[in-house]
Every structure is written in C-alpha cells, then in structure tokens.
Amino acid sequence: MAGGATLTLVVLAFAWRPLVLECFDPSFAAATGARGGAWHMVFQALVVLNVISAFQALGTLMAVGLMMLPAIAARHWSRQVSGMAYAAVGIAVLASVTGLLVSYHVDVPTGPAIVLIAGGIWAMSMLVGPVDGLLHRVFRRRHLAG
C-alpha cells in the first residue's frame, strides 16, 4: 500500500498539469501536444492500483467510498481544481483519523467507520459548504441589493 501511494504521488506530480489541461480544454491540449489521452490512461492505471491496494485494508465498497466521498465533498469547498485537491486530501485524512478513533473507542469495524465519517463530512459539506451549499443558496444575498 505504501509503495502504491508513493508511486501515485510521484506520477501525479508529473501528470497534474496535462490532466487538468485535458479535462478543461482538450482542443488546446491537443494543439500544444500535451498527449492528454496517454495521461488519462496512466491516471486510470493509478486508480486501479490504489483500489486494489485498498481492498486489503477496507474492502471493495469501502475502498471506492473512501476514494469518492472526499472528492465529492471537496467540490463544495473550492471553485479551483487545486483547492478541491487540497480539500479532498484534508477531508480524507480527517475521515480516516476520526474513523480509526471511533472504531477503536466504540469497538466497531474500521472500514465502515471511516466511510461513515466521510459520508457525514460529505453531508455537512453539501449543507454548509460555501460553493453551492444548500444553506448558502437559501441565504444568499442578492447581487447589488441593499
């Protein structure tokens, strides 16, 4: 697991810009020769590597939940890709540490505890997140209104 995580971080350090460029402006990426399709294949291989690595620790559904929930929650905390990435990492770390502590003190299985905490963070983000959160939509001040 540590080897897979290390490999993922190293590869993403090189693949970050071409992946983001390909996602937001594929025609410009093609014009500049960024080879976005190749980077997407590398990224998919990394996702598979990390899911397989997480199967041992969390189980199939728990691994996918821990990969998806922090990313979905981070969407409510930033409008920029880099901010979403930072928020997703922070949410994943918070959910993992809190889930481990809950698992230890309440004597429940670790994988489900972590994913339930991540799901709770997602629900809270959806309610109070500053980017399209439900409360933000309800109490939004009108533009140029006094």
mmCIF file of N, CA and C in Angstrom:
data_model
loop_
_atom_site.group_PDB
_atom_site.id
_atom_site.type_symbol
_atom_site.label_atom_id
_atom_site.label_comp_id
_atom_site.label_asym_id
_atom_site.label_seq_id
_atom_site.Cartn_x
_atom_site.Cartn_y
_atom_site.Cartn_z
ATOM 1 N N MET A 1 0.820 -1.194 0.000
ATOM 2 C CA MET A 1 0.000 0.000 0.000
ATOM 3 C C MET A 1 0.863 1.256 0.000
ATOM 4 N N ALA A 2 1.919 1.243 0.794
ATOM 5 C CA ALA A 2 2.803 2.414 0.843
ATOM 6 C C ALA A 2 3.513 2.618 -0.490
ATOM 7 N N GLY A 3 3.910 1.528 -1.118
ATOM 8 C CA GLY A 3 4.566 1.629 -2.425
ATOM 9 C C GLY A 3 3.630 2.176 -3.486
ATOM 10 N N GLY A 4 2.384 1.719 -3.459
ATOM 11 C CA GLY A 4 1.399 2.224 -4.417
ATOM 12 C C GLY A 4 1.107 3.700 -4.204
ATOM 13 N N ALA A 5 1.008 4.107 -2.944
ATOM 14 C CA ALA A 5 0.754 5.515 -2.643
ATOM 15 C C ALA A 5 1.934 6.390 -3.062
ATOM 16 N N THR A 6 3.150 5.900 -2.822
ATOM 17 C CA THR A 6 4.340 6.662 -3.206
ATOM 18 C C THR A 6 4.426 6.800 -4.721
ATOM 19 N N LEU A 7 4.192 5.703 -5.426
ATOM 20 C CA LEU A 7 4.212 5.745 -6.891
ATOM 21 C C LEU A 7 3.144 6.701 -7.413
ATOM 22 N N THR A 8 1.977 6.669 -6.819
ATOM 23 C CA THR A 8 0.892 7.556 -7.239
ATOM 24 C C THR A 8 1.276 9.019 -7.061
ATOM 25 N N LEU A 9 1.855 9.368 -5.928
ATOM 26 C CA LEU A 9 2.249 10.766 -5.694
ATOM 27 C C LEU A 9 3.310 11.232 -6.682
ATOM 28 N N VAL A 10 4.276 10.372 -6.960
ATOM 29 C CA VAL A 10 5.346 10.745 -7.893
ATOM 30 C C VAL A 10 4.791 10.931 -9.305
ATOM 31 N N VAL A 11 3.957 9.994 -9.751
ATOM 32 C CA VAL A 11 3.401 10.094 -11.104
ATOM 33 C C VAL A 11 2.472 11.295 -11.214
ATOM 34 N N LEU A 12 1.642 11.541 -10.196
ATOM 35 C CA LEU A 12 0.740 12.690 -10.256
ATOM 36 C C LEU A 12 1.480 14.021 -10.236
ATOM 37 N N ALA A 13 2.670 14.051 -9.658
ATOM 38 C CA ALA A 13 3.468 15.278 -9.700
ATOM 39 C C ALA A 13 3.803 15.651 -11.144
ATOM 40 N N PHE A 14 4.004 14.652 -11.985
ATOM 41 C CA PHE A 14 4.304 14.910 -13.396
ATOM 42 C C PHE A 14 3.043 15.026 -14.249
ATOM 43 N N ALA A 15 1.970 14.351 -13.865
ATOM 44 C CA ALA A 15 0.777 14.278 -14.702
ATOM 45 C C ALA A 15 -0.257 15.354 -14.388
ATOM 46 N N TRP A 16 -0.082 16.111 -13.326
ATOM 47 C CA TRP A 16 -1.115 17.043 -12.878
ATOM 48 C C TRP A 16 -1.517 18.047 -13.965
ATOM 49 N N ARG A 17 -0.565 18.768 -14.506
ATOM 50 C CA ARG A 17 -0.893 19.809 -15.491
ATOM 51 C C ARG A 17 -1.511 19.242 -16.770
ATOM 52 N N PRO A 18 -0.918 18.189 -17.370
ATOM 53 C CA PRO A 18 -1.571 17.658 -18.572
ATOM 54 C C PRO A 18 -2.977 17.120 -18.307
ATOM 55 N N LEU A 19 -3.209 16.523 -17.148
ATOM 56 C CA LEU A 19 -4.546 16.017 -16.838
ATOM 57 C C LEU A 19 -5.552 17.146 -16.706
ATOM 58 N N VAL A 20 -5.198 18.182 -15.976
ATOM 59 C CA VAL A 20 -6.116 19.316 -15.792
ATOM 60 C C VAL A 20 -6.361 20.012 -17.121
ATOM 61 N N LEU A 21 -5.309 20.195 -17.914
ATOM 62 C CA LEU A 21 -5.450 20.831 -19.220
ATOM 63 C C LEU A 21 -6.361 20.012 -20.121
ATOM 64 N N GLU A 22 -6.187 18.716 -20.147
ATOM 65 C CA GLU A 22 -7.014 17.839 -20.972
ATOM 66 C C GLU A 22 -8.472 17.854 -20.518
ATOM 67 N N CYS A 23 -8.703 17.939 -19.220
ATOM 68 C CA CYS A 23 -10.074 17.943 -18.705
ATOM 69 C C CYS A 23 -10.815 19.229 -19.042
ATOM 70 N N PHE A 24 -10.139 20.375 -19.001
ATOM 71 C CA PHE A 24 -10.821 21.647 -19.180
ATOM 72 C C PHE A 24 -10.755 22.197 -20.592
ATOM 73 N N ASP A 25 -9.707 21.873 -21.339
ATOM 74 C CA ASP A 25 -9.597 22.375 -22.713
ATOM 75 C C ASP A 25 -8.869 21.351 -23.577
ATOM 76 N N PRO A 26 -9.571 20.288 -23.995
ATOM 77 C CA PRO A 26 -8.908 19.229 -24.753
ATOM 78 C C PRO A 26 -8.374 19.683 -26.107
ATOM 79 N N SER A 27 -9.036 20.648 -26.756
ATOM 80 C CA SER A 27 -8.536 21.097 -28.056
ATOM 81 C C SER A 27 -7.224 21.861 -27.903
ATOM 82 N N PHE A 28 -7.107 22.680 -26.875
ATOM 83 C CA PHE A 28 -5.840 23.374 -26.627
ATOM 84 C C PHE A 28 -4.742 22.373 -26.254
ATOM 85 N N ALA A 29 -5.099 21.372 -25.452
ATOM 86 C CA ALA A 29 -4.123 20.344 -25.076
ATOM 87 C C ALA A 29 -3.628 19.600 -26.308
ATOM 88 N N ALA A 30 -4.538 19.294 -27.235
ATOM 89 C CA ALA A 30 -4.126 18.615 -28.467
ATOM 90 C C ALA A 30 -3.248 19.523 -29.320
ATOM 91 N N ALA A 31 -3.576 20.812 -29.359
ATOM 92 C CA ALA A 31 -2.788 21.753 -30.156
ATOM 93 C C ALA A 31 -1.376 21.937 -29.598
ATOM 94 N N THR A 32 -1.230 21.834 -28.297
ATOM 95 C CA THR A 32 0.091 22.005 -27.697
ATOM 96 C C THR A 32 0.850 20.692 -27.562
ATOM 97 N N GLY A 33 0.216 19.597 -27.944
ATOM 98 C CA GLY A 33 0.897 18.301 -27.888
ATOM 99 C C GLY A 33 1.009 17.734 -26.484
ATOM 100 N N ALA A 34 0.013 17.978 -25.643
ATOM 101 C CA ALA A 34 0.077 17.539 -24.245
ATOM 102 C C ALA A 34 -0.180 16.040 -24.082
ATOM 103 N N ARG A 35 -0.684 15.370 -25.098
ATOM 104 C CA ARG A 35 -0.986 13.929 -25.052
ATOM 105 C C ARG A 35 -1.856 13.585 -23.844
ATOM 106 N N GLY A 36 -2.992 14.262 -23.745
ATOM 107 C CA GLY A 36 -3.887 14.067 -22.613
ATOM 108 C C GLY A 36 -4.434 12.660 -22.513
ATOM 109 N N GLY A 37 -4.693 12.018 -23.647
ATOM 110 C CA GLY A 37 -5.214 10.657 -23.624
ATOM 111 C C GLY A 37 -4.262 9.689 -22.951
ATOM 112 N N ALA A 38 -2.980 9.837 -23.218
ATOM 113 C CA ALA A 38 -1.981 8.965 -22.583
ATOM 114 C C ALA A 38 -1.930 9.203 -21.080
ATOM 115 N N TRP A 39 -2.029 10.464 -20.665
ATOM 116 C CA TRP A 39 -2.013 10.761 -19.232
ATOM 117 C C TRP A 39 -3.270 10.236 -18.543
ATOM 118 N N HIS A 40 -4.395 10.252 -19.259
ATOM 119 C CA HIS A 40 -5.620 9.683 -18.688
ATOM 120 C C HIS A 40 -5.475 8.182 -18.474
ATOM 121 N N MET A 41 -4.836 7.499 -19.393
ATOM 122 C CA MET A 41 -4.623 6.059 -19.227
ATOM 123 C C MET A 41 -3.710 5.782 -18.029
ATOM 124 N N VAL A 42 -2.682 6.603 -17.865
ATOM 125 C CA VAL A 42 -1.803 6.463 -16.701
ATOM 126 C C VAL A 42 -2.589 6.712 -15.424
ATOM 127 N N PHE A 43 -3.445 7.740 -15.437
ATOM 128 C CA PHE A 43 -4.254 8.048 -14.262
ATOM 129 C C PHE A 43 -5.209 6.898 -13.930
ATOM 130 N N GLN A 44 -5.831 6.315 -14.943
ATOM 131 C CA GLN A 44 -6.726 5.179 -14.708
ATOM 132 C C GLN A 44 -5.969 3.989 -14.134
ATOM 133 N N ALA A 45 -4.760 3.771 -14.604
ATOM 134 C CA ALA A 45 -3.946 2.692 -14.046
ATOM 135 C C ALA A 45 -3.636 2.956 -12.574
ATOM 136 N N LEU A 46 -3.367 4.205 -12.224
ATOM 137 C CA LEU A 46 -3.121 4.555 -10.825
ATOM 138 C C LEU A 46 -4.370 4.353 -9.966
ATOM 139 N N VAL A 47 -5.533 4.687 -10.503
ATOM 140 C CA VAL A 47 -6.780 4.469 -9.763
ATOM 141 C C VAL A 47 -6.964 2.985 -9.486
ATOM 142 N N VAL A 48 -6.740 2.153 -10.491
ATOM 143 C CA VAL A 48 -6.871 0.710 -10.313
ATOM 144 C C VAL A 48 -5.865 0.208 -9.283
ATOM 145 N N LEU A 49 -4.632 0.681 -9.359
ATOM 146 C CA LEU A 49 -3.600 0.282 -8.401
ATOM 147 C C LEU A 49 -4.015 0.637 -6.972
ATOM 148 N N ASN A 50 -4.554 1.830 -6.783
ATOM 149 C CA ASN A 50 -4.951 2.255 -5.440
ATOM 150 C C ASN A 50 -6.186 1.522 -4.945
ATOM 151 N N VAL A 51 -7.128 1.219 -5.824
ATOM 152 C CA VAL A 51 -8.304 0.463 -5.405
ATOM 153 C C VAL A 51 -7.894 -0.945 -4.986
ATOM 154 N N ILE A 52 -7.023 -1.565 -5.765
ATOM 155 C CA ILE A 52 -6.557 -2.912 -5.425
ATOM 156 C C ILE A 52 -5.776 -2.893 -4.112
ATOM 157 N N SER A 53 -4.971 -1.862 -3.904
ATOM 158 C CA SER A 53 -4.218 -1.750 -2.655
ATOM 159 C C SER A 53 -5.148 -1.574 -1.457
ATOM 160 N N ALA A 54 -6.229 -0.827 -1.649
ATOM 161 C CA ALA A 54 -7.140 -0.547 -0.543
ATOM 162 C C ALA A 54 -8.075 -1.715 -0.234
ATOM 163 N N PHE A 55 -8.196 -2.678 -1.148
ATOM 164 C CA PHE A 55 -9.075 -3.824 -0.899
ATOM 165 C C PHE A 55 -8.698 -4.549 0.385
ATOM 166 N N GLN A 56 -7.423 -4.743 0.625
ATOM 167 C CA GLN A 56 -6.966 -5.467 1.810
ATOM 168 C C GLN A 56 -7.350 -4.753 3.103
ATOM 169 N N ALA A 57 -7.206 -3.449 3.107
ATOM 170 C CA ALA A 57 -7.442 -2.698 4.336
ATOM 171 C C ALA A 57 -8.920 -2.398 4.571
ATOM 172 N N LEU A 58 -9.658 -2.084 3.507
ATOM 173 C CA LEU A 58 -11.012 -1.587 3.681
ATOM 174 C C LEU A 58 -12.098 -2.478 3.101
ATOM 175 N N GLY A 59 -11.801 -3.245 2.107
ATOM 176 C CA GLY A 59 -12.823 -3.986 1.384
ATOM 177 C C GLY A 59 -13.210 -3.237 0.120
ATOM 178 N N THR A 60 -13.908 -3.910 -0.761
ATOM 179 C CA THR A 60 -14.205 -3.363 -2.084
ATOM 180 C C THR A 60 -15.019 -2.080 -2.028
ATOM 181 N N LEU A 61 -16.194 -2.136 -1.451
ATOM 182 C CA LEU A 61 -17.067 -0.964 -1.444
ATOM 183 C C LEU A 61 -16.515 0.153 -0.569
ATOM 184 N N MET A 62 -15.863 -0.203 0.515
ATOM 185 C CA MET A 62 -15.302 0.816 1.395
ATOM 186 C C MET A 62 -14.163 1.571 0.697
ATOM 187 N N ALA A 63 -13.369 0.849 -0.087
ATOM 188 C CA ALA A 63 -12.264 1.497 -0.803
ATOM 189 C C ALA A 63 -12.793 2.506 -1.813
ATOM 190 N N VAL A 64 -13.823 2.126 -2.545
ATOM 191 C CA VAL A 64 -14.405 3.038 -3.523
ATOM 192 C C VAL A 64 -15.063 4.227 -2.815
ATOM 193 N N GLY A 65 -15.737 3.965 -1.700
ATOM 194 C CA GLY A 65 -16.355 5.051 -0.940
ATOM 195 C C GLY A 65 -15.334 6.050 -0.426
ATOM 196 N N LEU A 66 -14.216 5.561 0.062
ATOM 197 C CA LEU A 66 -13.189 6.467 0.580
ATOM 198 C C LEU A 66 -12.498 7.236 -0.543
ATOM 199 N N MET A 67 -12.500 6.692 -1.749
ATOM 200 C CA MET A 67 -11.928 7.432 -2.869
ATOM 201 C C MET A 67 -12.890 8.497 -3.392
ATOM 202 N N MET A 68 -14.196 8.234 -3.348
ATOM 203 C CA MET A 68 -15.168 9.131 -3.956
ATOM 204 C C MET A 68 -15.690 10.228 -3.010
ATOM 205 N N LEU A 69 -16.006 9.863 -1.784
ATOM 206 C CA LEU A 69 -16.658 10.817 -0.881
ATOM 207 C C LEU A 69 -15.836 12.083 -0.609
ATOM 208 N N PRO A 70 -14.524 11.991 -0.325
ATOM 209 C CA PRO A 70 -13.769 13.238 -0.116
ATOM 210 C C PRO A 70 -13.727 14.130 -1.365
ATOM 211 N N ALA A 71 -13.640 13.514 -2.535
ATOM 212 C CA ALA A 71 -13.619 14.312 -3.764
ATOM 213 C C ALA A 71 -14.952 15.011 -3.990
ATOM 214 N N ILE A 72 -16.041 14.307 -3.722
ATOM 215 C CA ILE A 72 -17.367 14.900 -3.902
ATOM 216 C C ILE A 72 -17.600 16.003 -2.867
ATOM 217 N N ALA A 73 -17.156 15.787 -1.641
ATOM 218 C CA ALA A 73 -17.316 16.807 -0.600
ATOM 219 C C ALA A 73 -16.466 18.033 -0.892
ATOM 220 N N ALA A 74 -15.278 17.829 -1.444
ATOM 221 C CA ALA A 74 -14.371 18.954 -1.713
ATOM 222 C C ALA A 74 -14.941 19.909 -2.752
ATOM 223 N N ARG A 75 -15.840 19.438 -3.574
ATOM 224 C CA ARG A 75 -16.456 20.280 -4.584
ATOM 225 C C ARG A 75 -17.237 21.435 -3.948
ATOM 226 N N HIS A 76 -17.668 21.265 -2.721
ATOM 227 C CA HIS A 76 -18.432 22.311 -2.029
ATOM 228 C C HIS A 76 -17.541 23.287 -1.258
ATOM 229 N N TRP A 77 -16.232 23.130 -1.320
ATOM 230 C CA TRP A 77 -15.338 23.990 -0.552
ATOM 231 C C TRP A 77 -14.413 24.834 -1.409
ATOM 232 N N SER A 78 -14.372 24.602 -2.715
ATOM 233 C CA SER A 78 -13.491 25.394 -3.581
ATOM 234 C C SER A 78 -14.022 25.397 -4.999
ATOM 235 N N ARG A 79 -13.701 26.449 -5.723
ATOM 236 C CA ARG A 79 -14.056 26.535 -7.135
ATOM 237 C C ARG A 79 -12.861 26.196 -8.033
ATOM 238 N N GLN A 80 -11.670 26.153 -7.468
ATOM 239 C CA GLN A 80 -10.466 25.870 -8.246
ATOM 240 C C GLN A 80 -10.057 24.412 -8.063
ATOM 241 N N VAL A 81 -9.441 23.851 -9.095
ATOM 242 C CA VAL A 81 -9.041 22.442 -9.053
ATOM 243 C C VAL A 81 -8.027 22.197 -7.939
ATOM 244 N N SER A 82 -7.063 23.092 -7.793
ATOM 245 C CA SER A 82 -6.050 22.892 -6.745
ATOM 246 C C SER A 82 -6.681 22.965 -5.355
ATOM 247 N N GLY A 83 -7.609 23.878 -5.155
ATOM 248 C CA GLY A 83 -8.304 23.963 -3.875
ATOM 249 C C GLY A 83 -9.129 22.722 -3.575
ATOM 250 N N MET A 84 -9.760 22.161 -4.620
ATOM 251 C CA MET A 84 -10.518 20.927 -4.444
ATOM 252 C C MET A 84 -9.605 19.763 -4.086
ATOM 253 N N ALA A 85 -8.430 19.727 -4.693
ATOM 254 C CA ALA A 85 -7.483 18.656 -4.385
ATOM 255 C C ALA A 85 -7.015 18.756 -2.932
ATOM 256 N N TYR A 86 -6.680 19.963 -2.492
ATOM 257 C CA TYR A 86 -6.262 20.144 -1.098
ATOM 258 C C TYR A 86 -7.394 19.787 -0.131
ATOM 259 N N ALA A 87 -8.603 20.245 -0.452
ATOM 260 C CA ALA A 87 -9.742 19.948 0.416
ATOM 261 C C ALA A 87 -10.025 18.449 0.459
ATOM 262 N N ALA A 88 -9.929 17.770 -0.672
ATOM 263 C CA ALA A 88 -10.189 16.326 -0.712
ATOM 264 C C ALA A 88 -9.176 15.559 0.133
ATOM 265 N N VAL A 89 -7.910 15.962 0.056
ATOM 266 C CA VAL A 89 -6.882 15.302 0.878
ATOM 267 C C VAL A 89 -7.166 15.547 2.353
ATOM 268 N N GLY A 90 -7.486 16.782 2.710
ATOM 269 C CA GLY A 90 -7.785 17.092 4.104
ATOM 270 C C GLY A 90 -9.000 16.337 4.617
ATOM 271 N N ILE A 91 -10.042 16.246 3.792
ATOM 272 C CA ILE A 91 -11.247 15.521 4.195
ATOM 273 C C ILE A 91 -10.941 14.038 4.354
ATOM 274 N N ALA A 92 -10.157 13.473 3.445
ATOM 275 C CA ALA A 92 -9.807 12.052 3.535
ATOM 276 C C ALA A 92 -8.993 11.759 4.791
ATOM 277 N N VAL A 93 -8.044 12.624 5.105
ATOM 278 C CA VAL A 93 -7.232 12.430 6.309
ATOM 279 C C VAL A 93 -8.109 12.572 7.557
ATOM 280 N N LEU A 94 -8.961 13.593 7.577
ATOM 281 C CA LEU A 94 -9.855 13.795 8.717
ATOM 282 C C LEU A 94 -10.784 12.594 8.906
ATOM 283 N N ALA A 95 -11.369 12.099 7.817
ATOM 284 C CA ALA A 95 -12.272 10.949 7.901
ATOM 285 C C ALA A 95 -11.520 9.704 8.355
ATOM 286 N N SER A 96 -10.305 9.507 7.863
ATOM 287 C CA SER A 96 -9.534 8.319 8.233
ATOM 288 C C SER A 96 -9.153 8.335 9.707
ATOM 289 N N VAL A 97 -8.616 9.441 10.177
ATOM 290 C CA VAL A 97 -8.191 9.527 11.579
ATOM 291 C C VAL A 97 -9.398 9.450 12.507
ATOM 292 N N THR A 98 -10.454 10.189 12.182
ATOM 293 C CA THR A 98 -11.650 10.157 13.026
ATOM 294 C C THR A 98 -12.295 8.776 13.007
ATOM 295 N N GLY A 99 -12.357 8.147 11.843
ATOM 296 C CA GLY A 99 -12.918 6.807 11.744
ATOM 297 C C GLY A 99 -12.120 5.783 12.526
ATOM 298 N N LEU A 100 -10.781 5.901 12.488
ATOM 299 C CA LEU A 100 -9.943 4.994 13.284
ATOM 300 C C LEU A 100 -10.184 5.189 14.782
ATOM 301 N N LEU A 101 -10.293 6.430 15.218
ATOM 302 C CA LEU A 101 -10.550 6.697 16.636
ATOM 303 C C LEU A 101 -11.930 6.193 17.064
ATOM 304 N N VAL A 102 -12.933 6.432 16.232
ATOM 305 C CA VAL A 102 -14.278 5.942 16.548
ATOM 306 C C VAL A 102 -14.271 4.419 16.592
ATOM 307 N N SER A 103 -13.605 3.800 15.637
ATOM 308 C CA SER A 103 -13.528 2.341 15.593
ATOM 309 C C SER A 103 -12.888 1.780 16.855
ATOM 310 N N TYR A 104 -11.832 2.414 17.308
ATOM 311 C CA TYR A 104 -11.120 1.933 18.499
ATOM 312 C C TYR A 104 -11.953 2.114 19.763
ATOM 313 N N HIS A 105 -12.531 3.303 19.936
ATOM 314 C CA HIS A 105 -13.228 3.619 21.186
ATOM 315 C C HIS A 105 -14.635 3.025 21.273
ATOM 316 N N VAL A 106 -15.301 2.850 20.138
ATOM 317 C CA VAL A 106 -16.672 2.341 20.150
ATOM 318 C C VAL A 106 -16.711 0.846 19.818
ATOM 319 N N ASP A 107 -15.574 0.307 19.402
ATOM 320 C CA ASP A 107 -15.440 -1.107 19.063
ATOM 321 C C ASP A 107 -16.362 -1.504 17.909
ATOM 322 N N VAL A 108 -16.207 -0.768 16.790
ATOM 323 C CA VAL A 108 -16.924 -1.077 15.549
ATOM 324 C C VAL A 108 -15.893 -1.339 14.461
ATOM 325 N N PRO A 109 -16.270 -1.973 13.347
ATOM 326 C CA PRO A 109 -15.311 -2.221 12.265
ATOM 327 C C PRO A 109 -14.730 -0.925 11.703
ATOM 328 N N THR A 110 -13.460 -0.964 11.376
ATOM 329 C CA THR A 110 -12.734 0.244 10.970
ATOM 330 C C THR A 110 -13.182 0.780 9.618
ATOM 331 N N GLY A 111 -13.256 -0.073 8.595
ATOM 332 C CA GLY A 111 -13.614 0.388 7.252
ATOM 333 C C GLY A 111 -14.939 1.110 7.202
ATOM 334 N N PRO A 112 -16.009 0.494 7.716
ATOM 335 C CA PRO A 112 -17.290 1.200 7.708
ATOM 336 C C PRO A 112 -17.280 2.481 8.538
ATOM 337 N N ALA A 113 -16.545 2.501 9.631
ATOM 338 C CA ALA A 113 -16.482 3.728 10.446
ATOM 339 C C ALA A 113 -15.859 4.868 9.653
ATOM 340 N N ILE A 114 -14.786 4.580 8.935
ATOM 341 C CA ILE A 114 -14.123 5.612 8.136
ATOM 342 C C ILE A 114 -15.052 6.124 7.048
ATOM 343 N N VAL A 115 -15.713 5.210 6.343
ATOM 344 C CA VAL A 115 -16.593 5.621 5.248
ATOM 345 C C VAL A 115 -17.828 6.351 5.774
ATOM 346 N N LEU A 116 -18.350 5.952 6.924
ATOM 347 C CA LEU A 116 -19.479 6.685 7.503
ATOM 348 C C LEU A 116 -19.085 8.100 7.912
ATOM 349 N N ILE A 117 -17.885 8.261 8.451
ATOM 350 C CA ILE A 117 -17.399 9.605 8.784
ATOM 351 C C ILE A 117 -17.247 10.426 7.510
ATOM 352 N N ALA A 118 -16.683 9.826 6.455
ATOM 353 C CA ALA A 118 -16.537 10.534 5.174
ATOM 354 C C ALA A 118 -17.904 10.911 4.611
ATOM 355 N N GLY A 119 -18.881 10.017 4.746
ATOM 356 C CA GLY A 119 -20.232 10.332 4.301
ATOM 357 C C GLY A 119 -20.851 11.462 5.105
ATOM 358 N N GLY A 120 -20.587 11.490 6.404
ATOM 359 C CA GLY A 120 -21.066 12.589 7.237
ATOM 360 C C GLY A 120 -20.437 13.921 6.846
ATOM 361 N N ILE A 121 -19.147 13.887 6.532
ATOM 362 C CA ILE A 121 -18.474 15.113 6.085
ATOM 363 C C ILE A 121 -19.055 15.576 4.759
ATOM 364 N N TRP A 122 -19.358 14.626 3.868
ATOM 365 C CA TRP A 122 -19.990 14.991 2.598
ATOM 366 C C TRP A 122 -21.353 15.647 2.840
ATOM 367 N N ALA A 123 -22.162 15.060 3.720
ATOM 368 C CA ALA A 123 -23.483 15.626 4.003
ATOM 369 C C ALA A 123 -23.362 17.029 4.595
ATOM 370 N N MET A 124 -22.408 17.212 5.512
ATOM 371 C CA MET A 124 -22.198 18.531 6.097
ATOM 372 C C MET A 124 -21.721 19.514 5.027
ATOM 373 N N SER A 125 -20.846 19.067 4.148
ATOM 374 C CA SER A 125 -20.353 19.934 3.075
ATOM 375 C C SER A 125 -21.478 20.349 2.147
ATOM 376 N N MET A 126 -22.362 19.418 1.855
ATOM 377 C CA MET A 126 -23.483 19.721 0.979
ATOM 378 C C MET A 126 -24.416 20.744 1.624
ATOM 379 N N LEU A 127 -24.524 20.713 2.940
ATOM 380 C CA LEU A 127 -25.397 21.659 3.628
ATOM 381 C C LEU A 127 -24.762 23.025 3.820
ATOM 382 N N VAL A 128 -23.521 23.060 4.336
ATOM 383 C CA VAL A 128 -22.931 24.339 4.741
ATOM 384 C C VAL A 128 -21.748 24.787 3.887
ATOM 385 N N GLY A 129 -21.399 24.047 2.852
ATOM 386 C CA GLY A 129 -20.264 24.426 2.018
ATOM 387 C C GLY A 129 -20.492 25.756 1.328
ATOM 388 N N PRO A 130 -19.454 26.576 1.232
ATOM 389 C CA PRO A 130 -19.610 27.900 0.633
ATOM 390 C C PRO A 130 -19.824 27.884 -0.881
ATOM 391 N N VAL A 131 -19.502 26.782 -1.552
ATOM 392 C CA VAL A 131 -19.689 26.674 -3.003
ATOM 393 C C VAL A 131 -20.899 25.781 -3.252
ATOM 394 N N ASP A 132 -22.019 26.376 -3.549
ATOM 395 C CA ASP A 132 -23.266 25.673 -3.857
ATOM 396 C C ASP A 132 -23.797 24.830 -2.706
ATOM 397 N N GLY A 133 -23.474 25.180 -1.479
ATOM 398 C CA GLY A 133 -24.085 24.511 -0.333
ATOM 399 C C GLY A 133 -25.546 24.911 -0.229
ATOM 400 N N LEU A 134 -26.367 24.045 0.330
ATOM 401 C CA LEU A 134 -27.801 24.329 0.392
ATOM 402 C C LEU A 134 -28.115 25.566 1.225
ATOM 403 N N LEU A 135 -27.481 25.717 2.377
ATOM 404 C CA LEU A 135 -27.726 26.909 3.201
ATOM 405 C C LEU A 135 -27.229 28.175 2.511
ATOM 406 N N HIS A 136 -26.129 28.065 1.798
ATOM 407 C CA HIS A 136 -25.595 29.221 1.071
ATOM 408 C C HIS A 136 -26.576 29.649 -0.020
ATOM 409 N N ARG A 137 -27.215 28.695 -0.658
ATOM 410 C CA ARG A 137 -28.202 29.031 -1.684
ATOM 411 C C ARG A 137 -29.432 29.701 -1.086
ATOM 412 N N VAL A 138 -29.873 29.223 0.071
ATOM 413 C CA VAL A 138 -31.081 29.770 0.683
ATOM 414 C C VAL A 138 -30.849 31.184 1.202
ATOM 415 N N PHE A 139 -29.701 31.398 1.848
ATOM 416 C CA PHE A 139 -29.448 32.705 2.472
ATOM 417 C C PHE A 139 -28.506 33.589 1.671
ATOM 418 N N ARG A 140 -28.402 33.350 0.386
ATOM 419 C CA ARG A 140 -27.526 34.151 -0.465
ATOM 420 C C ARG A 140 -28.044 35.572 -0.584
ATOM 421 N N ARG A 141 -27.132 36.542 -0.470
ATOM 422 C CA ARG A 141 -27.519 37.937 -0.658
ATOM 423 C C ARG A 141 -27.597 38.207 -2.151
ATOM 424 N N ARG A 142 -28.570 38.940 -2.542
ATOM 425 C CA ARG A 142 -28.713 39.278 -3.948
ATOM 426 C C ARG A 142 -27.601 40.231 -4.354
ATOM 427 N N HIS A 143 -27.113 40.054 -5.574
ATOM 428 C CA HIS A 143 -26.049 40.914 -6.093
ATOM 429 C C HIS A 143 -26.575 42.330 -6.254
ATOM 430 N N LEU A 144 -25.811 43.302 -5.745
ATOM 431 C CA LEU A 144 -26.133 44.721 -5.813
ATOM 432 C C LEU A 144 -27.427 45.086 -5.095
ATOM 433 N N ALA A 145 -27.857 44.244 -4.163
ATOM 434 C CA ALA A 145 -29.052 44.566 -3.382
ATOM 435 C C ALA A 145 -28.620 45.194 -2.068
ATOM 436 N N GLY A 146 -29.376 46.094 -1.580
ATOM 437 C CA GLY A 146 -29.031 46.820 -0.373
ATOM 438 C C GLY A 146 -29.463 46.167 0.836
#
